[in-house]
Coordinates of C-alpha atoms in Angstrom, one line a residue:
X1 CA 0.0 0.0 0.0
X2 CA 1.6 3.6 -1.0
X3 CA -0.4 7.1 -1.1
X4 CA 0.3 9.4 -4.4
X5 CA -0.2 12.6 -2.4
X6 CA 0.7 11.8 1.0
X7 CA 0.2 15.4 2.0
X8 CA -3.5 15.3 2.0
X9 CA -3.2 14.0 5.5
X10 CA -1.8 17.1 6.4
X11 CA -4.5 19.3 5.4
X12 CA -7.2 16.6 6.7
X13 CA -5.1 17.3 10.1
X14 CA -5.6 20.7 10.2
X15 CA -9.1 20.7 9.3
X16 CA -9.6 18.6 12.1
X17 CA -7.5 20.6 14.1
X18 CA -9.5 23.8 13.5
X19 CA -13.0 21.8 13.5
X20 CA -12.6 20.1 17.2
X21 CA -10.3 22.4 18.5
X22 CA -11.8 23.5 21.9
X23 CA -12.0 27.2 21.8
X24 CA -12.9 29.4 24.8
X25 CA -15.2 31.7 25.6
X26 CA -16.1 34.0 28.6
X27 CA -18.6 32.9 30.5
X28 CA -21.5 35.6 31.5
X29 CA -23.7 35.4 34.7
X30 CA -27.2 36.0 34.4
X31 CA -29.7 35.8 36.8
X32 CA -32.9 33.5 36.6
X33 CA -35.2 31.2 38.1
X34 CA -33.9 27.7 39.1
X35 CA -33.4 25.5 36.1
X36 CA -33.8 22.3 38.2
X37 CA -37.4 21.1 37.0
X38 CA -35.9 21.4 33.6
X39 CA -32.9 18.5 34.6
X40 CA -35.2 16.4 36.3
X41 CA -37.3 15.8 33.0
X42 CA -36.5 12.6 31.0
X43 CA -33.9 12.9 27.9
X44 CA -35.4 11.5 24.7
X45 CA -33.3 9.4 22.1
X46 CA -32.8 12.3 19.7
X47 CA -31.2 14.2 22.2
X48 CA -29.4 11.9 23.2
X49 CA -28.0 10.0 20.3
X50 CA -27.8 13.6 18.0
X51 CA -24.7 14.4 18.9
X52 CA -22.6 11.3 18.6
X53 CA -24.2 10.6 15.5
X54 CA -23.4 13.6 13.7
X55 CA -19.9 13.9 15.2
X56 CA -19.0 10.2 13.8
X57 CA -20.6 11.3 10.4
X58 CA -18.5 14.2 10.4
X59 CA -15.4 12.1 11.3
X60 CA -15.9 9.9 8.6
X61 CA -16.5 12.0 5.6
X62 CA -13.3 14.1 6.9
X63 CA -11.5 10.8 7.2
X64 CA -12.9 9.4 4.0
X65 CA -12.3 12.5 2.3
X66 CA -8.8 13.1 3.5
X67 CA -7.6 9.4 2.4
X68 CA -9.3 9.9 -0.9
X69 CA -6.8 12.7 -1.6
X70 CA -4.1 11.1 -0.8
X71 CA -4.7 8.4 -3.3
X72 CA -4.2 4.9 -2.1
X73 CA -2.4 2.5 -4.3
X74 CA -2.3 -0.9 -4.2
X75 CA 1.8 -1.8 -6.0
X76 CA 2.3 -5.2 -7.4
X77 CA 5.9 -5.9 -9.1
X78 CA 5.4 -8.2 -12.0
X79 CA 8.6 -9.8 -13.2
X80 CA 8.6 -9.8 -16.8
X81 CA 9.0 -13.0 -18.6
X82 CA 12.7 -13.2 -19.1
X83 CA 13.1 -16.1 -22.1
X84 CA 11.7 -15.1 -25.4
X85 CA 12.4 -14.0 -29.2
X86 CA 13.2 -11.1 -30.8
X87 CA 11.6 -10.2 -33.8
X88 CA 11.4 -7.3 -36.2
X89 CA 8.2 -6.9 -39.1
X90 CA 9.2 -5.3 -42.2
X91 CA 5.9 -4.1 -43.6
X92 CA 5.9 -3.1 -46.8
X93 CA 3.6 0.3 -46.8
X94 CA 4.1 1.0 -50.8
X95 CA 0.7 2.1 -53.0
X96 CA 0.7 -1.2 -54.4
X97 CA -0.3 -2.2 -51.3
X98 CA -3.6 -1.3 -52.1
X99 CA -4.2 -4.1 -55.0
X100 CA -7.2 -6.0 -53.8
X101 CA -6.4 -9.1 -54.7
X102 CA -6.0 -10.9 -50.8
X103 CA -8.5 -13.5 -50.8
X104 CA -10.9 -13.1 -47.5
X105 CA -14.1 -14.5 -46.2
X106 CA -15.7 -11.5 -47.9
X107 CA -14.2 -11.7 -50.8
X108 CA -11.4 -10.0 -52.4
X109 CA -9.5 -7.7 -50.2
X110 CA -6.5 -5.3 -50.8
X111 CA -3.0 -6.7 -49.8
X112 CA -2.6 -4.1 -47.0
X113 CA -5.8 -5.3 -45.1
X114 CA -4.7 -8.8 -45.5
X115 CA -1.7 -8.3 -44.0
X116 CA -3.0 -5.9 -40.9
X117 CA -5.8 -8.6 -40.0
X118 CA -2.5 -11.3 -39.9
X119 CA 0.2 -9.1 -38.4
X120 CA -2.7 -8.2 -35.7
X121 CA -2.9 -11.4 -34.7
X122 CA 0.6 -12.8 -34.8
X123 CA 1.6 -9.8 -32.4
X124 CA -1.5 -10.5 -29.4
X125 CA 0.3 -14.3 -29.4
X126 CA 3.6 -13.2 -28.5
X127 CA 3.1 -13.6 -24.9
X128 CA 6.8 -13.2 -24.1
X129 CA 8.6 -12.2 -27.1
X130 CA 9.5 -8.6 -28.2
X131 CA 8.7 -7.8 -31.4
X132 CA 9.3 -4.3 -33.4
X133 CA 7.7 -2.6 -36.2
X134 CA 9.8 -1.5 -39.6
X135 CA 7.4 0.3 -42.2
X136 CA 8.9 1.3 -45.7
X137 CA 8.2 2.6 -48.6
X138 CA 9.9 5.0 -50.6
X139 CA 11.6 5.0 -47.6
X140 CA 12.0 2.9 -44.5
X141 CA 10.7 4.2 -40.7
X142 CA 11.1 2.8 -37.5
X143 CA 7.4 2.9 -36.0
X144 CA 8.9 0.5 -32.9
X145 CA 11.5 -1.0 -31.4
X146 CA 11.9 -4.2 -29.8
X147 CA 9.3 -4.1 -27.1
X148 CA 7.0 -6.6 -25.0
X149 CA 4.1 -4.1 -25.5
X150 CA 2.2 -6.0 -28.0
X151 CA -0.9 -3.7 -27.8
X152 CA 1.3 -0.9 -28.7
X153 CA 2.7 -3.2 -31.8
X154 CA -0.7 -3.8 -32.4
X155 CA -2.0 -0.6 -32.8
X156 CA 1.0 0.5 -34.9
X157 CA -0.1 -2.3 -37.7
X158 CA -3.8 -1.7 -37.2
X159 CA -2.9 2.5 -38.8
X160 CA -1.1 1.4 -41.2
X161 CA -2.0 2.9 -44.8
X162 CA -0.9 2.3 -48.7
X163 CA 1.5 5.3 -49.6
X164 CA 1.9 6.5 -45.9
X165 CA 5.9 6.2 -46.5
X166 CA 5.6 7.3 -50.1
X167 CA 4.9 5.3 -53.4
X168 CA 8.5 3.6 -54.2
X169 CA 9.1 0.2 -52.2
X170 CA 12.8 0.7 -50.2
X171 CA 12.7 -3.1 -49.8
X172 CA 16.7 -3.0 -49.1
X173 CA 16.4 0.0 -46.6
X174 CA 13.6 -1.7 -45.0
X175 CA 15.5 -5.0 -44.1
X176 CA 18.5 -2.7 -43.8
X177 CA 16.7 -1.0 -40.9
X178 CA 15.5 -4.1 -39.0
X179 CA 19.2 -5.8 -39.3
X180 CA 20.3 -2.4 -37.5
X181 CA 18.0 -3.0 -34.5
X182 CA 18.9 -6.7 -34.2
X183 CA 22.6 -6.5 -34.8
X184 CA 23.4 -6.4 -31.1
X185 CA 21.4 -9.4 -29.7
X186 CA 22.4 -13.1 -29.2
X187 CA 22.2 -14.3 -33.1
X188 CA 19.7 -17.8 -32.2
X189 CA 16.8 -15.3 -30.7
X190 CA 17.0 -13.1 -33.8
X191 CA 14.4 -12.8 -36.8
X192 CA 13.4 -10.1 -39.4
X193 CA 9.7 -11.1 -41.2
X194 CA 10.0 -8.9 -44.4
X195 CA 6.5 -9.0 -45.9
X196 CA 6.4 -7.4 -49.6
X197 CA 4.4 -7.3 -52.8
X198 CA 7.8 -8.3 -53.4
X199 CA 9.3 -5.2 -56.6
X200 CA 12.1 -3.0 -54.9
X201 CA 12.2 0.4 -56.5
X202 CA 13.6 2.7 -54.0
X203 CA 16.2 3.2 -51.5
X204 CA 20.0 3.0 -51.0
X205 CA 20.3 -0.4 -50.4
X206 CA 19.4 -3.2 -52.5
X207 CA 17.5 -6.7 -51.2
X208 CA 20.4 -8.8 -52.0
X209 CA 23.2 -6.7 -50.3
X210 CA 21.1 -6.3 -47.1
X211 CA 20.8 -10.2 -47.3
X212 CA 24.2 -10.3 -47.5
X213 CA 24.0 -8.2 -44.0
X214 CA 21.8 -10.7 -42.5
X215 CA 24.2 -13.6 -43.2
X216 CA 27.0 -12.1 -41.6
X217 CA 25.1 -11.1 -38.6
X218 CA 23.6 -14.6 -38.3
X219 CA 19.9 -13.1 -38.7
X220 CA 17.0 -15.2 -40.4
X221 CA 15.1 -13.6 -42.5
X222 CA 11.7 -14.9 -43.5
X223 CA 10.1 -13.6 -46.6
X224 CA 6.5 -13.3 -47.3
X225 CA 5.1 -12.3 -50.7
X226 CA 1.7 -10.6 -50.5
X227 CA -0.3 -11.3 -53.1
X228 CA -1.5 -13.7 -56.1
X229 CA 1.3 -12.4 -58.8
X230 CA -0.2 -9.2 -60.5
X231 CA -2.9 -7.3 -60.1
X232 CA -4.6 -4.0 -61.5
X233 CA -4.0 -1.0 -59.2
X234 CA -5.5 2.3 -60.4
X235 CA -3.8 5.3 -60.0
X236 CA -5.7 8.6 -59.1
X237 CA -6.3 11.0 -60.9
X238 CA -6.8 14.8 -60.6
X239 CA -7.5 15.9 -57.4
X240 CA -8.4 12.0 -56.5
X241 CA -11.7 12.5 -58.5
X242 CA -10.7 10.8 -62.2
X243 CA -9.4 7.5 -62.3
X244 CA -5.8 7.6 -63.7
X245 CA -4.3 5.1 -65.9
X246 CA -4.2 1.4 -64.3
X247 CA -1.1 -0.1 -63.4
X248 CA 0.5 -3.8 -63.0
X249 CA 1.5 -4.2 -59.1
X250 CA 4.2 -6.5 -59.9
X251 CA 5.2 -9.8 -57.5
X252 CA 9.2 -10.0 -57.5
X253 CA 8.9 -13.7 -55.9
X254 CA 12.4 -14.6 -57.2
X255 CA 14.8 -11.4 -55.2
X256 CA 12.5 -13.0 -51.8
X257 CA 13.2 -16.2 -52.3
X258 CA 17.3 -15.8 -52.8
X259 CA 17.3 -13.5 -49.4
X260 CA 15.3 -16.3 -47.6
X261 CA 17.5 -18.6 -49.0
X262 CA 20.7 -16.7 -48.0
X263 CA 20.5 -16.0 -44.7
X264 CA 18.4 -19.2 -43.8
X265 CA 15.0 -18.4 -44.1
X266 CA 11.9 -19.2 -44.9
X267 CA 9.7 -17.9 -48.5
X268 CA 6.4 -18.2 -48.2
X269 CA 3.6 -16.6 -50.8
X270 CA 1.0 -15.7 -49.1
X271 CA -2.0 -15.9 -51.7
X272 CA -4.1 -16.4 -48.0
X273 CA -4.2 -16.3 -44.3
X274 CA -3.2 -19.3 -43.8
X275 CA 0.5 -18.9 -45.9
X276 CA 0.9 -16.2 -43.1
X277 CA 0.4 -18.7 -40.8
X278 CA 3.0 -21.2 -42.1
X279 CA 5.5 -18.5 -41.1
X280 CA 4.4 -17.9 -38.0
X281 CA 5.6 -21.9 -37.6
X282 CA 8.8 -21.4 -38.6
X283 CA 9.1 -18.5 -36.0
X284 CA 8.7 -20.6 -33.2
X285 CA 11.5 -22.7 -33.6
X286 CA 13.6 -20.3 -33.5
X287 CA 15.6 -20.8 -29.7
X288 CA 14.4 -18.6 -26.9
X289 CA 17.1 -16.7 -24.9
X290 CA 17.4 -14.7 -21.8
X291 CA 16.6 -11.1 -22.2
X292 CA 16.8 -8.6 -19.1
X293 CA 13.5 -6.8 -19.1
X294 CA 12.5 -4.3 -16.1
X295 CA 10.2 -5.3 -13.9
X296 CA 6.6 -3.7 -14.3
X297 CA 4.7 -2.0 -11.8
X298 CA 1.1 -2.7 -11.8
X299 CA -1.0 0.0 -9.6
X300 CA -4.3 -0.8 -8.4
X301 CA -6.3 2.8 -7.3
X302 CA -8.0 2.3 -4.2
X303 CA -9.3 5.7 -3.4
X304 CA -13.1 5.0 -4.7
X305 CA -14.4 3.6 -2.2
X306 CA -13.1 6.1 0.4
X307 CA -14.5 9.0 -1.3
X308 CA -17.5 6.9 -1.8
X309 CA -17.7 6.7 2.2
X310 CA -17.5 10.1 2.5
X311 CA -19.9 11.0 0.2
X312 CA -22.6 8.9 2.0
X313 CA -21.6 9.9 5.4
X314 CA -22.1 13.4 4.4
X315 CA -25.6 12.5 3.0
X316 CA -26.8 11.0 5.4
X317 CA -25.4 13.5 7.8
X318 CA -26.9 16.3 6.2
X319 CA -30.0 14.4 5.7
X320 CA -30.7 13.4 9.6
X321 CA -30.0 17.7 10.5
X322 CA -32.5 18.1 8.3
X323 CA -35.3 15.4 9.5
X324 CA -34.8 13.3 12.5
X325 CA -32.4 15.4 14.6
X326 CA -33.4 18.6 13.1
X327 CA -33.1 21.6 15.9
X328 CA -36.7 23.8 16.7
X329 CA -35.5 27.6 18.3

């Protein structure tokens, strides 16, 4: 048990202080008639009982109140699971991306969709691995390192949007960029998933030589052609209202399968959800190693039902002044 603002207890001290602080006052003699018929005549309940009752009301929304502010917190140390992989997605975020030729239960679906509803679900599995997010298009971005926040993976993949990185496809930069976050971690707990409509038209780097990379680093890189082959994708036209000439989104299968192939990897073309899956397999057996990961703090707020106490107190206080202990002049 901690208190975020621990000096609330001050400030509930002084108002009790100041509240029940005896204070005195001069007393004045006046002369009347004997007041001893008036002791003599039975107390009834509400005179009795008014007093106490209100006083422990009041106590209790000042203490309810008091504790409120202060904020109690329940703080439970989680260790964080200390054996898992590490693994880097290379999303491919080009224009093509928008061919909607991704077979679903609804139908036909663009490539970019099919791979969101996947990638989505790979990350919530990976209860203990870390797993980053490379996007790239006619460049490559880093939208996440290696982390064991798989919601904030998640929602990463789930914004994703054809052309957000531009229209070429930096397919060399991307896995370039993904080697250079995995370069300093023990080589067997190390993957990069490079998913691509697979045609590399921008960038400094080219597929092969950042293959070449992955080899010498001891990386796997596993390949994952999104896609049936070609597909129409229509340009825009003026001011996005006219349809612009159509255009072949191309499916490079062979570059993906000779960097698969190269750095020991798995190609895989995934014409469906269930080629993503395959993958997925081939991810698991990849060895598990030790990885120092802070412990997380998990606080519980416990200050509800205090100010919840107070709040009835003081009803109920407020609402006996004004009925059953209610003062006649």
């Amino acid at each position: 048990m901690t208190f975020a603002v621990p000096f609330a207890f001050a400030l509930g001290a002084l108002y009790a202080l100041l509240r029940f602080l005896p204070t005195s006052r001069p007393i004045q003699s006046v002369s009347c008639v004997s007041a001893k018929f008036f002791h003599e005549l039975p107390v009834s309940a509400r005179v009795r009982f008014r007093t106490p009752v209100l006083l422990t009301l009041e106590i209790i929304t000042i203490a309810g109140l008091t504790l409120a502010a202060a904020r109690p917190q329940k703080v439970t140390i989680i260790d964080q699971p200390n054996l898992g992989r590490n693994i880097m997605l290379a999303i491919d975020v080009s224009r093509s991306m928008a061919a909607e030729d991704f077979p679903s239960s609804f139908g036909k679906t663009s490539r970019m969709e099919g791979v969101k509803t996947v990638v989505a679900e790979y990350v919530r599995s990976r209860l203990s691995d870390r797993v980053g997010l490379i996007v790239f298009g006619n460049t490559a971005y880093l939208q996440s390192p290696l982390t064991t926040d798989t919601q904030l993976v998640e929602g990463l993949v789930s914004g994703l949007q054809p052309g957000m990185a531009g229209d070429g496809t930096a397919i060399g930069d991307g896995l370039g960029l993904a080697l250079k976050r995995l370069k300093d971690i023990k080589e067997s707990s190390r993957a990069v998933i490079l998913m691509t409509d697979g045609v590399n038209t921008a960038g400094q780097v080219s597929p092969l030589k950042a293959a070449a990379i992955a080899k010498e680093l001891g990386v796997e890189v596993h390949t994952i052609g999104i896609g049936t082959g070609k597909a129409m994708l229509t340009q825009p036209g003026l001011g996005g209202l006219l349809g612009g000439p159509a255009q072949m989104a191309d499916f490079d299968e062979a570059t993906l399968k000779q960097v698969a192939r190269m750095t020991g990897g798995v190609y895989f073309n995934a014409t469906s959800l269930d080629g993503f899956k395959d993958v997925y397999r081939e991810i698991d057996k990849l060895a598990e190693t030790e990885q120092q990961q802070p412990q997380k703090p998990v606080v519980e707020e416990l200050f509800a039902p205090c100010a919840i106490a107070a709040l009835m107190a003081l009803l109920l206080s407020a609402t006996l002044r004004a009925t059953y202990f209610r003062r006649v002049p």
